[in-house]
Short mmCIF file of N, CA and C in Angstrom, two decimals:
data_model
loop_
_atom_site.label_atom_id
_atom_site.label_comp_id
_atom_site.label_asym_id
_atom_site.label_seq_id
_atom_site.Cartn_x
_atom_site.Cartn_y
_atom_site.Cartn_z
N UNK A 1 0.75 -0.72 0.12
CA UNK A 1 0.27 0.33 -0.41
C UNK A 1 1.12 1.41 -0.27
N UNK A 2 0.41 2.33 -0.78
CA UNK A 2 1.27 3.28 -0.88
C UNK A 2 0.83 4.47 0.79
N UNK A 3 1.87 5.31 0.88
CA UNK A 3 1.56 6.24 1.62
C UNK A 3 0.60 6.54 1.69
N UNK A 4 -0.11 7.09 0.14
CA UNK A 4 -0.92 8.42 0.18
C UNK A 4 -2.33 7.78 0.89
N UNK A 5 -2.33 5.78 0.01
CA UNK A 5 -3.63 5.49 0.37
C UNK A 5 -3.71 5.15 2.18
N UNK A 6 -2.63 4.60 2.58
CA UNK A 6 -3.21 4.78 3.86
C UNK A 6 -3.41 5.88 5.52
N UNK A 7 -2.87 7.08 4.01
CA UNK A 7 -2.74 8.43 4.56
C UNK A 7 -4.29 8.94 4.23
N UNK A 8 -5.19 8.63 3.36
CA UNK A 8 -6.51 8.40 3.28
C UNK A 8 -8.02 8.07 3.32
N UNK A 9 -6.75 6.54 3.96
CA UNK A 9 -8.11 5.70 5.19
C UNK A 9 -7.44 6.75 6.32
N UNK A 10 -6.43 6.54 6.55
CA UNK A 10 -6.62 8.14 7.58
C UNK A 10 -6.68 8.85 8.33
N UNK A 11 -7.55 8.96 7.53
CA UNK A 11 -8.31 10.58 7.49
C UNK A 11 -9.50 10.35 7.54
N UNK A 12 -10.44 9.19 6.49
CA UNK A 12 -11.63 8.91 6.78
C UNK A 12 -11.90 8.50 7.70
N UNK A 13 -11.25 7.58 8.59
CA UNK A 13 -11.30 6.81 9.81
C UNK A 13 -11.17 8.16 11.12
N UNK A 14 -10.60 9.53 10.50
CA UNK A 14 -10.31 10.35 12.24
C UNK A 14 -11.91 11.29 11.92
N UNK A 15 -12.39 11.78 10.37
CA UNK A 15 -13.37 12.25 10.05
C UNK A 15 -14.58 11.35 10.49
N UNK A 16 -14.52 9.71 10.47
CA UNK A 16 -15.49 9.15 10.45
C UNK A 16 -16.02 9.38 13.35
N UNK A 17 -14.56 9.12 13.29
CA UNK A 17 -14.83 9.66 14.48
C UNK A 17 -15.12 10.84 15.04
N UNK A 18 -14.67 11.55 14.09
CA UNK A 18 -14.91 13.73 14.07
C UNK A 18 -16.58 13.48 14.51
N UNK A 19 -17.10 13.07 13.31
CA UNK A 19 -18.57 13.31 13.61
C UNK A 19 -19.28 12.09 14.10
N UNK A 20 -18.92 10.83 14.73
CA UNK A 20 -19.50 10.05 15.60
C UNK A 20 -19.28 11.06 16.72
N UNK A 21 -18.50 11.26 17.32
CA UNK A 21 -18.33 12.53 18.71
C UNK A 21 -19.40 13.69 18.53
N UNK A 22 -18.79 14.14 17.95
CA UNK A 22 -20.11 15.71 17.67
C UNK A 22 -21.58 14.66 17.63
N UNK A 23 -21.95 13.84 16.88
CA UNK A 23 -23.51 13.16 17.01
C UNK A 23 -23.66 12.67 18.73
N UNK A 24 -22.45 12.73 19.48
CA UNK A 24 -22.66 11.74 20.52
C UNK A 24 -23.17 13.51 21.11
N UNK A 25 -22.33 14.09 21.27
CA UNK A 25 -22.81 15.98 22.33
C UNK A 25 -24.04 15.73 21.72
N UNK A 26 -23.81 16.04 20.30
CA UNK A 26 -26.05 16.48 20.09
C UNK A 26 -26.76 16.09 20.37
N UNK A 27 -26.53 14.18 20.65
CA UNK A 27 -27.53 13.72 21.95
C UNK A 27 -27.96 13.95 22.88
N UNK A 28 -26.50 14.03 23.76
CA UNK A 28 -26.32 14.95 24.64
C UNK A 28 -27.39 15.60 25.65
N UNK A 29 -27.11 16.51 24.42
CA UNK A 29 -27.35 18.33 24.76
C UNK A 29 -28.84 18.30 24.66
N UNK A 30 -29.61 17.63 23.86
CA UNK A 30 -31.18 17.72 23.70
C UNK A 30 -31.25 16.62 24.52
N UNK A 31 -31.14 14.94 25.90
CA UNK A 31 -31.34 14.64 26.18
C UNK A 31 -31.39 15.77 27.73
N UNK A 32 -30.17 16.99 28.18
CA UNK A 32 -30.10 17.43 28.65
C UNK A 32 -31.44 18.85 28.79
N UNK A 33 -31.22 18.39 27.75
CA UNK A 33 -33.11 19.88 27.96
C UNK A 33 -34.10 19.41 27.86
N UNK A 34 -33.91 18.23 27.31
CA UNK A 34 -35.30 17.64 27.67
C UNK A 34 -35.97 17.19 28.98
N UNK A 35 -35.26 16.98 30.21
CA UNK A 35 -35.08 16.35 31.07
C UNK A 35 -35.29 17.42 31.65
N UNK A 36 -33.98 18.94 31.24
CA UNK A 36 -34.43 19.77 32.46
C UNK A 36 -35.99 20.81 31.48
N UNK A 37 -36.42 19.89 30.47
CA UNK A 37 -38.08 21.17 29.70
C UNK A 37 -39.44 20.29 30.85
N UNK A 38 -38.66 18.47 30.81
CA UNK A 38 -39.44 17.75 31.69
C UNK A 38 -40.00 18.39 33.69
N UNK A 39 -38.39 18.99 34.42
CA UNK A 39 -38.04 19.06 35.55
C UNK A 39 -39.27 20.79 35.82
N UNK A 40 -38.45 21.45 34.26
CA UNK A 40 -39.67 22.59 34.73
C UNK A 40 -40.97 22.84 34.56
N UNK A 41 -41.43 21.96 34.06
CA UNK A 41 -42.62 21.38 33.96
C UNK A 41 -43.54 20.71 35.06
N UNK A 42 -42.75 19.73 36.01
CA UNK A 42 -42.87 19.35 37.14
C UNK A 42 -42.76 20.56 38.35
N UNK A 43 -41.95 21.27 37.93
CA UNK A 43 -42.03 22.35 38.97
C UNK A 43 -42.74 23.52 38.61
N UNK A 44 -43.49 23.84 37.54
CA UNK A 44 -44.16 24.23 37.23
C UNK A 44 -45.64 23.96 38.50
N UNK A 45 -45.87 22.63 37.29
CA UNK A 45 -47.58 21.77 37.88
C UNK A 45 -47.53 22.27 39.64
N UNK A 46 -46.48 21.34 40.14
CA UNK A 46 -46.46 21.37 41.33
C UNK A 46 -46.79 22.94 42.69
N UNK A 47 -46.16 24.09 41.52
CA UNK A 47 -46.45 25.16 42.23
C UNK A 47 -47.64 25.83 42.15
N UNK A 48 -47.99 25.20 40.98
CA UNK A 48 -49.49 26.15 40.17
C UNK A 48 -50.43 25.08 41.10
N UNK A 49 -50.14 23.75 41.72
CA UNK A 49 -51.03 23.46 42.39
C UNK A 49 -50.88 24.11 44.22
N UNK A 50 -49.63 24.29 44.30
CA UNK A 50 -49.29 24.87 45.94
C UNK A 50 -49.92 25.73 45.74
N UNK A 51 -50.39 26.55 44.78
CA UNK A 51 -51.04 28.26 44.87
C UNK A 51 -52.66 27.92 44.91
N UNK A 52 -52.57 26.27 44.47
CA UNK A 52 -54.40 26.33 43.94
C UNK A 52 -55.12 25.85 46.15
N UNK A 53 -53.73 25.00 46.24
CA UNK A 53 -53.98 24.78 47.46
C UNK A 53 -54.58 25.73 48.10
N UNK A 54 -52.81 27.21 48.01
CA UNK A 54 -53.04 28.05 49.29
C UNK A 54 -54.94 28.69 50.18
N UNK A 55 -55.29 29.02 48.06
CA UNK A 55 -56.14 29.71 48.03
C UNK A 55 -57.82 29.39 48.97
N UNK A 56 -57.00 27.72 48.43
CA UNK A 56 -58.88 27.18 48.82
C UNK A 56 -58.64 27.41 50.53
N UNK A 57 -60.32 27.09 50.75
CA UNK A 57 -60.07 27.17 52.15
C UNK A 57 -60.65 25.72 52.75
N UNK A 58 -60.23 25.70 54.04
CA UNK A 58 -60.60 24.50 54.18
C UNK A 58 -61.52 24.00 55.47
#
């Protein structure tokens, strides 16, 4: 094998590794954003229920 061919293969593999890492980072960010949205929703519902319970006479 020529050095040029081996260099092409090496560059291709490096590009694939970088693309895979970028995809994994994007998926991790999306997952984190989804968790934050869910937690925000749960907290909002909790606060709404709490305020409703405080306003209702017992």
